[in-house]
mmCIF file of C-alpha atoms in Angstrom:
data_model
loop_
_atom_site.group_PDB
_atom_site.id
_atom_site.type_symbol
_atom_site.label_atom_id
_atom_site.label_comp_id
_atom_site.label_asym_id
_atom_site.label_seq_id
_atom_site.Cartn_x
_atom_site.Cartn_y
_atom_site.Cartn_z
ATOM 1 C CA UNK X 1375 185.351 114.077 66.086
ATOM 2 C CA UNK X 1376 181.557 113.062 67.023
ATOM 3 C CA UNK X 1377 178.529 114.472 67.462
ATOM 4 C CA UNK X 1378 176.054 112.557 68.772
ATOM 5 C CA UNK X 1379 172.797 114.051 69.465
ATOM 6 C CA UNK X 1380 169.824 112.272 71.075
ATOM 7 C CA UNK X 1381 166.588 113.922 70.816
ATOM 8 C CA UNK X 1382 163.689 113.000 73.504
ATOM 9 C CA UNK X 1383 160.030 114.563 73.607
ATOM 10 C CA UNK X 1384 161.573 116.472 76.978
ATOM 11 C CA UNK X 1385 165.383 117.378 76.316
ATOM 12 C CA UNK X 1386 168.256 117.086 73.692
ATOM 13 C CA UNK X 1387 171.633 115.917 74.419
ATOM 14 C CA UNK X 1388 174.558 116.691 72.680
ATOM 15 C CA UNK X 1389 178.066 114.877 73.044
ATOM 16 C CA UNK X 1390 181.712 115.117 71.609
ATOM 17 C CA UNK X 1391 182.893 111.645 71.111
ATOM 18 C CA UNK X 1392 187.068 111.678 70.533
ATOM 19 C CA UNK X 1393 187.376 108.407 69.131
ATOM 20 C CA UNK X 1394 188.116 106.454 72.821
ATOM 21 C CA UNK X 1395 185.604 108.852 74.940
ATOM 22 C CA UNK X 1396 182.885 111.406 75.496
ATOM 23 C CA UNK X 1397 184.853 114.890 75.787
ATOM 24 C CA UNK X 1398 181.495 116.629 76.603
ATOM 25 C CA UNK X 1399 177.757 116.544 77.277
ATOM 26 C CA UNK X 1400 175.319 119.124 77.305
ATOM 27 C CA UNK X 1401 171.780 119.098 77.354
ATOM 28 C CA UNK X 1402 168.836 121.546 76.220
ATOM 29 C CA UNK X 1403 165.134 121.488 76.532
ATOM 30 C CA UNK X 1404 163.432 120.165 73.313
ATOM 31 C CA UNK X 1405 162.014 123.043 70.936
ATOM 32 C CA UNK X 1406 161.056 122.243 67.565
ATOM 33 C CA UNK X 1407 161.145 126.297 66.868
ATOM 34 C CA UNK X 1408 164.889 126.532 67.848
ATOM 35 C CA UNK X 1409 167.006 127.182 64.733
ATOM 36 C CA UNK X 1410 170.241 125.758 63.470
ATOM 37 C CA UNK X 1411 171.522 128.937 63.935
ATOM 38 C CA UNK X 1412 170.513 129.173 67.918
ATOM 39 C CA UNK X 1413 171.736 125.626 68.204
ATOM 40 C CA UNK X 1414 175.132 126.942 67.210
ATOM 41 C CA UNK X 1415 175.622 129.677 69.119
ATOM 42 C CA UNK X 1416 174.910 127.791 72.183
ATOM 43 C CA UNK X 1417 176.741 124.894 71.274
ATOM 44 C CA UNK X 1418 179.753 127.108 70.510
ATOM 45 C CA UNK X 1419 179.112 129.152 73.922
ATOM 46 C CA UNK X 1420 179.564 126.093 75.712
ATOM 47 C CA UNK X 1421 182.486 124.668 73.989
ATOM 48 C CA UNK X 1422 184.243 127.983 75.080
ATOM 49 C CA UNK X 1423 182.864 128.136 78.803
ATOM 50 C CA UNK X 1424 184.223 124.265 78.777
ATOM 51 C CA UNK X 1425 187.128 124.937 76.608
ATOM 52 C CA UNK X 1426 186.229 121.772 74.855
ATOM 53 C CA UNK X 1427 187.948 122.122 71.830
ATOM 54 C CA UNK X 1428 185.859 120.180 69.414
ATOM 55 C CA UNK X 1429 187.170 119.508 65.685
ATOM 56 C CA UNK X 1430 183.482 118.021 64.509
ATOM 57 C CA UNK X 1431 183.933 115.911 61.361
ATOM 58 C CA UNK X 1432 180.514 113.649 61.740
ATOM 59 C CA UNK X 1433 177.368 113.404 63.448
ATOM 60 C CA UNK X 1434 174.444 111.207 64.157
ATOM 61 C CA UNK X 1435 171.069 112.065 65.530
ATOM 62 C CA UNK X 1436 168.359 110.026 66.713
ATOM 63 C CA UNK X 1437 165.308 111.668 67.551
ATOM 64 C CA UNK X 1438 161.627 111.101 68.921
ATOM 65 C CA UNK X 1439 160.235 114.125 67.400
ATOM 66 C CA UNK X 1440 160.428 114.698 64.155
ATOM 67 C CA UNK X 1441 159.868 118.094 63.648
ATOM 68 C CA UNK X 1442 163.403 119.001 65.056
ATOM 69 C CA UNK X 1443 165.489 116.978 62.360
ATOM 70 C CA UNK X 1444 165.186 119.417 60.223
ATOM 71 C CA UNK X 1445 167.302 122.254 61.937
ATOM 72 C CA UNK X 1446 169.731 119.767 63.214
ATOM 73 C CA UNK X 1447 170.895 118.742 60.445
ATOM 74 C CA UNK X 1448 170.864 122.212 58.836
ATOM 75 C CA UNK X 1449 173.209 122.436 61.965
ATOM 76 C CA UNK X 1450 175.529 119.622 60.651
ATOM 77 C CA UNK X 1451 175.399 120.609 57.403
ATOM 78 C CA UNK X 1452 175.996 124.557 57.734
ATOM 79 C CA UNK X 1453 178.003 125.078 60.789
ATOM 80 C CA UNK X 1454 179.914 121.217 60.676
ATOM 81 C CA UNK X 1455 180.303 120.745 57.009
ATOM 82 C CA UNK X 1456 178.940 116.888 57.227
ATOM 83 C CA UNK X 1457 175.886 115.321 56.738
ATOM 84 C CA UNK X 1458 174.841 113.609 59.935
ATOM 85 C CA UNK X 1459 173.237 109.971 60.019
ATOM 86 C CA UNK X 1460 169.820 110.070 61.042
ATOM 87 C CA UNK X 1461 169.024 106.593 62.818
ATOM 88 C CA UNK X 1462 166.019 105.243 61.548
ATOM 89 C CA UNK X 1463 166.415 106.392 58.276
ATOM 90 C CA UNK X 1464 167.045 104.234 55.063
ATOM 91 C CA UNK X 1465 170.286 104.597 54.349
ATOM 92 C CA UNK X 1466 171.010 104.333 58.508
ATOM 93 C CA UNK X 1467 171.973 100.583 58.846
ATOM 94 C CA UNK X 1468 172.034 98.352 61.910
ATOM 95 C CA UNK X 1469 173.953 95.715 63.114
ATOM 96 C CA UNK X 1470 170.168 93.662 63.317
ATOM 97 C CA UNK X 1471 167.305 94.858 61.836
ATOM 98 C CA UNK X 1472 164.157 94.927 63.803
ATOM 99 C CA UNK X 1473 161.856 91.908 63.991
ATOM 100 C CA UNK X 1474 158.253 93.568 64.330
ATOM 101 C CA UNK X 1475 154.579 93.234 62.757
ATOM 102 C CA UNK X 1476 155.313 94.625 58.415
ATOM 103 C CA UNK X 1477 155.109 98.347 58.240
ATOM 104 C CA UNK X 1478 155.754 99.538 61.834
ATOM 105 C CA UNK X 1479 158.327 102.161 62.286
ATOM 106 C CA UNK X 1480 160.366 101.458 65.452
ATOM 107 C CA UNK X 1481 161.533 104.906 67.783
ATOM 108 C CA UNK X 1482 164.914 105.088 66.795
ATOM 109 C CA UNK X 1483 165.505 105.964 70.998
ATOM 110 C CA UNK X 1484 164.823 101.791 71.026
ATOM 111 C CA UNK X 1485 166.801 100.945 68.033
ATOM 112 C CA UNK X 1486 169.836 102.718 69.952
ATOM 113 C CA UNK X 1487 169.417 101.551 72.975
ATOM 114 C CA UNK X 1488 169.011 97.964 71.781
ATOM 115 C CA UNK X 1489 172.146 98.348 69.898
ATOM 116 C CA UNK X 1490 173.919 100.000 72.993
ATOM 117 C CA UNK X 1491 172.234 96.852 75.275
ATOM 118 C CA UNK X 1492 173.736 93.976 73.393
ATOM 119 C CA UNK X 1493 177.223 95.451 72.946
ATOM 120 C CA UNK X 1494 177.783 95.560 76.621
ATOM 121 C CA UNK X 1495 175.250 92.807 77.969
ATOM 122 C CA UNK X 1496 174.758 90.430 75.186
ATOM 123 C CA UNK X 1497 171.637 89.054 74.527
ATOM 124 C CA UNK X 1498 168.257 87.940 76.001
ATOM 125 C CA UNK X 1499 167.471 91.611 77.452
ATOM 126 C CA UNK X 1500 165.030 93.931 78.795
ATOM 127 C CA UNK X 1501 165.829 98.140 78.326
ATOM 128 C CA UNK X 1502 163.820 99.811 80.750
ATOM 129 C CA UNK X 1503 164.289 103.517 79.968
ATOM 130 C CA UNK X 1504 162.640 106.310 82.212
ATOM 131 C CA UNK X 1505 162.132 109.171 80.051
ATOM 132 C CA UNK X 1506 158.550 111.266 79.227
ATOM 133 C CA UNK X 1507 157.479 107.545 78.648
ATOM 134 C CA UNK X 1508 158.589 104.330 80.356
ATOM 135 C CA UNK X 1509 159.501 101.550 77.309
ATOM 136 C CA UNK X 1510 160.717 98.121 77.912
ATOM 137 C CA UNK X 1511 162.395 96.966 74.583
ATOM 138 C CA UNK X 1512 162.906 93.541 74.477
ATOM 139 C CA UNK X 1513 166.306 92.193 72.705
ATOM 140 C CA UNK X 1514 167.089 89.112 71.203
ATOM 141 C CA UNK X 1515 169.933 86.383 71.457
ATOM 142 C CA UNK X 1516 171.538 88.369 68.179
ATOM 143 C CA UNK X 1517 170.977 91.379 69.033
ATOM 144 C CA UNK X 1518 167.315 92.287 67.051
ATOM 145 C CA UNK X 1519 165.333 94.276 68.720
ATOM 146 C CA UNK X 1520 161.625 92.489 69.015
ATOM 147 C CA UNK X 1521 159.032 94.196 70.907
ATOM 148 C CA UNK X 1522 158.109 95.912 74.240
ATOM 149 C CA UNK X 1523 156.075 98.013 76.191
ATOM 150 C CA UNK X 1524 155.132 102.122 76.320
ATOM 151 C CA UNK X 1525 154.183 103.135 79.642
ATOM 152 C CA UNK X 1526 153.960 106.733 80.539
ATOM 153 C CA UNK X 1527 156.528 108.388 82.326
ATOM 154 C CA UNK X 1528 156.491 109.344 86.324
ATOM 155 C CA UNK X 1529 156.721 112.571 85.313
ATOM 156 C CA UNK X 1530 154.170 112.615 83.125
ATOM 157 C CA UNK X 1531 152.014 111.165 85.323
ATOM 158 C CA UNK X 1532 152.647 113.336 88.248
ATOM 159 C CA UNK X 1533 151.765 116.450 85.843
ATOM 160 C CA UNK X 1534 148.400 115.033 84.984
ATOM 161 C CA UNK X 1535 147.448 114.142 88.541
ATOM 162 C CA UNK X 1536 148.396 117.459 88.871
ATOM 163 C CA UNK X 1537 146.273 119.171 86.215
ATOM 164 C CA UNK X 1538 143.324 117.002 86.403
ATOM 165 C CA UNK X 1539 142.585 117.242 90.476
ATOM 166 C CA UNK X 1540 142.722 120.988 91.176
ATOM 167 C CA UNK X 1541 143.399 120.172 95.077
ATOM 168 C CA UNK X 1542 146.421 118.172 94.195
ATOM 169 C CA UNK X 1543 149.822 119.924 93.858
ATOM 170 C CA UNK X 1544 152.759 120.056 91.136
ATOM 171 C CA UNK X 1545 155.586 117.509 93.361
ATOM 172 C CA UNK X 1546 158.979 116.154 91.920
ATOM 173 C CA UNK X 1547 159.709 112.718 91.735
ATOM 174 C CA UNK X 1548 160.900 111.340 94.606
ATOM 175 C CA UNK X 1549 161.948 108.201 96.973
ATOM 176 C CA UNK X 1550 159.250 109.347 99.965
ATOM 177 C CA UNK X 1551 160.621 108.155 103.538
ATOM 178 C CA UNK X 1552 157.541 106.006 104.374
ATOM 179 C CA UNK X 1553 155.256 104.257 102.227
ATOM 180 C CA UNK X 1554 152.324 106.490 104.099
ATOM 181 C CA UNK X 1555 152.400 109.843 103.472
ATOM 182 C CA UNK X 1556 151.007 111.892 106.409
ATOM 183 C CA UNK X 1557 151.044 115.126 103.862
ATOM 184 C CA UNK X 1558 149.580 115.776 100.604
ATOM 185 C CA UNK X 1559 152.766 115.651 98.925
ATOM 186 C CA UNK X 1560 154.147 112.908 100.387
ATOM 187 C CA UNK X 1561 151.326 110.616 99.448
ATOM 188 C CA UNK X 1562 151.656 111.427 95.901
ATOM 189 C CA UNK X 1563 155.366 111.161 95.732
ATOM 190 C CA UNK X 1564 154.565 107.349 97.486
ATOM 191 C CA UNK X 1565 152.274 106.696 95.021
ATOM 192 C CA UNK X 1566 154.104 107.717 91.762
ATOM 193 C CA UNK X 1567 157.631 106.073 92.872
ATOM 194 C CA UNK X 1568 156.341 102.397 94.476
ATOM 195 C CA UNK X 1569 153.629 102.743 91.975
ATOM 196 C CA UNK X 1570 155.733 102.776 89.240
ATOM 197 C CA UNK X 1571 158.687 99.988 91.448
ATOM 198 C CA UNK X 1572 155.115 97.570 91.034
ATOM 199 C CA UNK X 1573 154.803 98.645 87.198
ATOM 200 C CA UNK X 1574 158.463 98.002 86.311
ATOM 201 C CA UNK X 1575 158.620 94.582 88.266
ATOM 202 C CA UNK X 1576 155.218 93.110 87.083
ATOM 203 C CA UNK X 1577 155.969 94.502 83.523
ATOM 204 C CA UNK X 1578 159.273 92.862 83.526
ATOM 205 C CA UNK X 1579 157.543 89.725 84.910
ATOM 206 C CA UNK X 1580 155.416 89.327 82.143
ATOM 207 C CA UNK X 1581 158.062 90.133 79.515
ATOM 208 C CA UNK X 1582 159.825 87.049 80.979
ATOM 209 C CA UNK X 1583 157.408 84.674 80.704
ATOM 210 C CA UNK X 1584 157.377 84.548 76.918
ATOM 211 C CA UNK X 1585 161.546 84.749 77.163
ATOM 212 C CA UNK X 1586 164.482 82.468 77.502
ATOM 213 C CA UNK X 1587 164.911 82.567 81.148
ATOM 214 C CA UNK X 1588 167.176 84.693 82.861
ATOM 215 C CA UNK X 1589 166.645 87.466 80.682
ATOM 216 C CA UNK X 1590 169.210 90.082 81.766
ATOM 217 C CA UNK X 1591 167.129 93.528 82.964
ATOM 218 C CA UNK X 1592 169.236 97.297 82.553
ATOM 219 C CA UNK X 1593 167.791 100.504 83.217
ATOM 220 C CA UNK X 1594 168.611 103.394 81.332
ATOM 221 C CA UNK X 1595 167.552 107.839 81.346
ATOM 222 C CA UNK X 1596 167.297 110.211 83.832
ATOM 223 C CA UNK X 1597 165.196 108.683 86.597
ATOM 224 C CA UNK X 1598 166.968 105.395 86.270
ATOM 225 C CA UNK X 1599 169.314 105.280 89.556
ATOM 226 C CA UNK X 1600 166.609 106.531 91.507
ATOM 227 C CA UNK X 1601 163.904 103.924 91.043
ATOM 228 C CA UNK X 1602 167.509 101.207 90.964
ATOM 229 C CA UNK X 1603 167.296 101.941 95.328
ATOM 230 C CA UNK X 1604 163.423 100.525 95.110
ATOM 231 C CA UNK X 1605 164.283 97.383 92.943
ATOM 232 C CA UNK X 1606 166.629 94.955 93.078
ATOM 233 C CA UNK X 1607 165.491 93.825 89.517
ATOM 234 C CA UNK X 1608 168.189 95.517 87.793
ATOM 235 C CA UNK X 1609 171.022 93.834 86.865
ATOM 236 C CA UNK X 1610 172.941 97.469 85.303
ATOM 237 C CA UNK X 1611 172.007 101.245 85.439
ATOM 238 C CA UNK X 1612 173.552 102.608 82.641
ATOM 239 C CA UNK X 1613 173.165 106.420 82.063
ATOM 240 C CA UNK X 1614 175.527 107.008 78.850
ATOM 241 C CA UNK X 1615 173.344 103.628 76.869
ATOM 242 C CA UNK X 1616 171.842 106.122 74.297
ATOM 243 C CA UNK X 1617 174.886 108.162 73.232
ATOM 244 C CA UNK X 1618 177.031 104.676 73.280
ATOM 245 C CA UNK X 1619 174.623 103.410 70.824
ATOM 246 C CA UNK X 1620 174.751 105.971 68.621
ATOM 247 C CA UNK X 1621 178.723 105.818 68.661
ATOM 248 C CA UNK X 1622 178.448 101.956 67.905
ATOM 249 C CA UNK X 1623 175.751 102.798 64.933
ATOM 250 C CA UNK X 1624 177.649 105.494 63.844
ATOM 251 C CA UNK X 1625 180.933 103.156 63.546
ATOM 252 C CA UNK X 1626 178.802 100.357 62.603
ATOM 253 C CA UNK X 1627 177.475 102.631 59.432
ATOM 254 C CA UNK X 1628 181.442 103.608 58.462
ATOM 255 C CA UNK X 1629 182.641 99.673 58.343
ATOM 256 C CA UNK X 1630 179.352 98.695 56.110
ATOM 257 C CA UNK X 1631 178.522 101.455 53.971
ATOM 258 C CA UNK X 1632 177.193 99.439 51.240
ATOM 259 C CA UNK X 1633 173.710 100.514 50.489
ATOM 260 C CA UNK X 1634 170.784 101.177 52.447
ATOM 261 C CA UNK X 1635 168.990 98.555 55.142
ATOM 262 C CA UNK X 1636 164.759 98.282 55.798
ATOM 263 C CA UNK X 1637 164.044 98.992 58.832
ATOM 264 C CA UNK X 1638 160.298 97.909 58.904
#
């Protein structure tokens, strides 16, 4: 079997891919100080609790921060017996290879997710995936991934409302009632979420003007079906995109293993 593991600045998830599905998720806060060791453990508690039994024979990881790599593939390696992929690594190859400015080094979260976009919506399309940060990668007719936009996350912008105006409270993202808040709270939570419904929609508007038209829009991560009731711009939500990208890399890798692929 499969383990994928997707690594974000916020958490790490971990699935069990059969063959012909996902046989389990979990998810864990991001630490770069956790240990392969603790990593096991866990993972191993949970199979139990789950009674997942999980034969793991491979593994792929992609991963925002690179200071975790490290430990999860000492993970792989001493608890798995394989030597995981790492996407965005040399000898990782794609089924396109990015088309950016010489010498940039593309998150592999937006190398996935293209790869995951164009399997199930084809080409001509716009990722919009709400993690810490908000990025729009753009995909081409073939599949390439060319470009897009970082915006930071709601989250993240909630926090630092939060810890730069001392009168202002720590809220959750949320879809307020009204547009005007008649509490504290509520005006912030209006803010952040139609705030960020006018930064996804005039993003998205510019990213089509210098597109084919009809360029298909999918949203992807955690916040995803919430800000899909405040939009109709989305033509998908897909919450598994990033762990069925790494699946299709990871098969992608077995058929043509011939050498490594630039990724620059």
């Amino acid at each position: 079997m499969l383990l994928a593991i997707d690594c974000g600045n916020t958490n790490t998830v971990f699935s069990i891919w059969d063959g012909t599905r996902f046989r389990a998720t979990w998810r864990i806060s991001t630490d770069h100080k956790r240990t392969a060791d603790e990593y096991f453990v866990w993972l191993q508690s949970l199979m139990a609790l789950t009674k997942t039994e999980a034969d793991v024979t491979e593994a792929i990881i992609s991963s925002t921060v690179p200071r975790v790599v490290f430990n999860l593939r000492v993970l792989c390696n001493r608890y798995f017996n394989c030597r995981p992929l790492v996407v965005g690594k040399p000898e990782c190859r794609l089924p396109q290879a990015p088309r950016v400015d010489q010498g940039v080094t593309v998150g592999p979260d937006r190398l996935v997710n293209t790869v995951a976009g164009f399997a199930r919506h084809g080409g001509n399309l716009i990722v919009v995936d709400f993690g810490t940060a908000t990025t729009f990668d753009v995909v081409d007719h073939d599949g390439a991934y060319i470009g897009g936009v970082i915006a930071p996350g709601a989250n993240l912008s909630l926090e630092a409302l939060h810890m730069a105006a001392a009168a202002l409270p720590h809220v959750d993202v949320a879809r307020p009632a009204r547009a005007i808040g008649t509490n504290t709270v509520a005006c912030m939570q209006s803010g952040v979420y139609w705030g960020y419904i006018g930064l996804i929609e005039g993003i998205v508007r510019e990213v089509r003007k210098e597109r084919p038209p009809n360029a298909k829009v999918i949203a992807t991560g955690g916040l995803a079906s919430l800000f899909s009731q405040g939009t109709t711009l989305f033509d998908a939500v897909e919450d598994d995109l990033t762990m069925h990208g790494l699946v299709l890399i990871h098969a992608h890798n077995k058929e043509f293993p011939d050498g490594p692929q630039d990724l620059s």
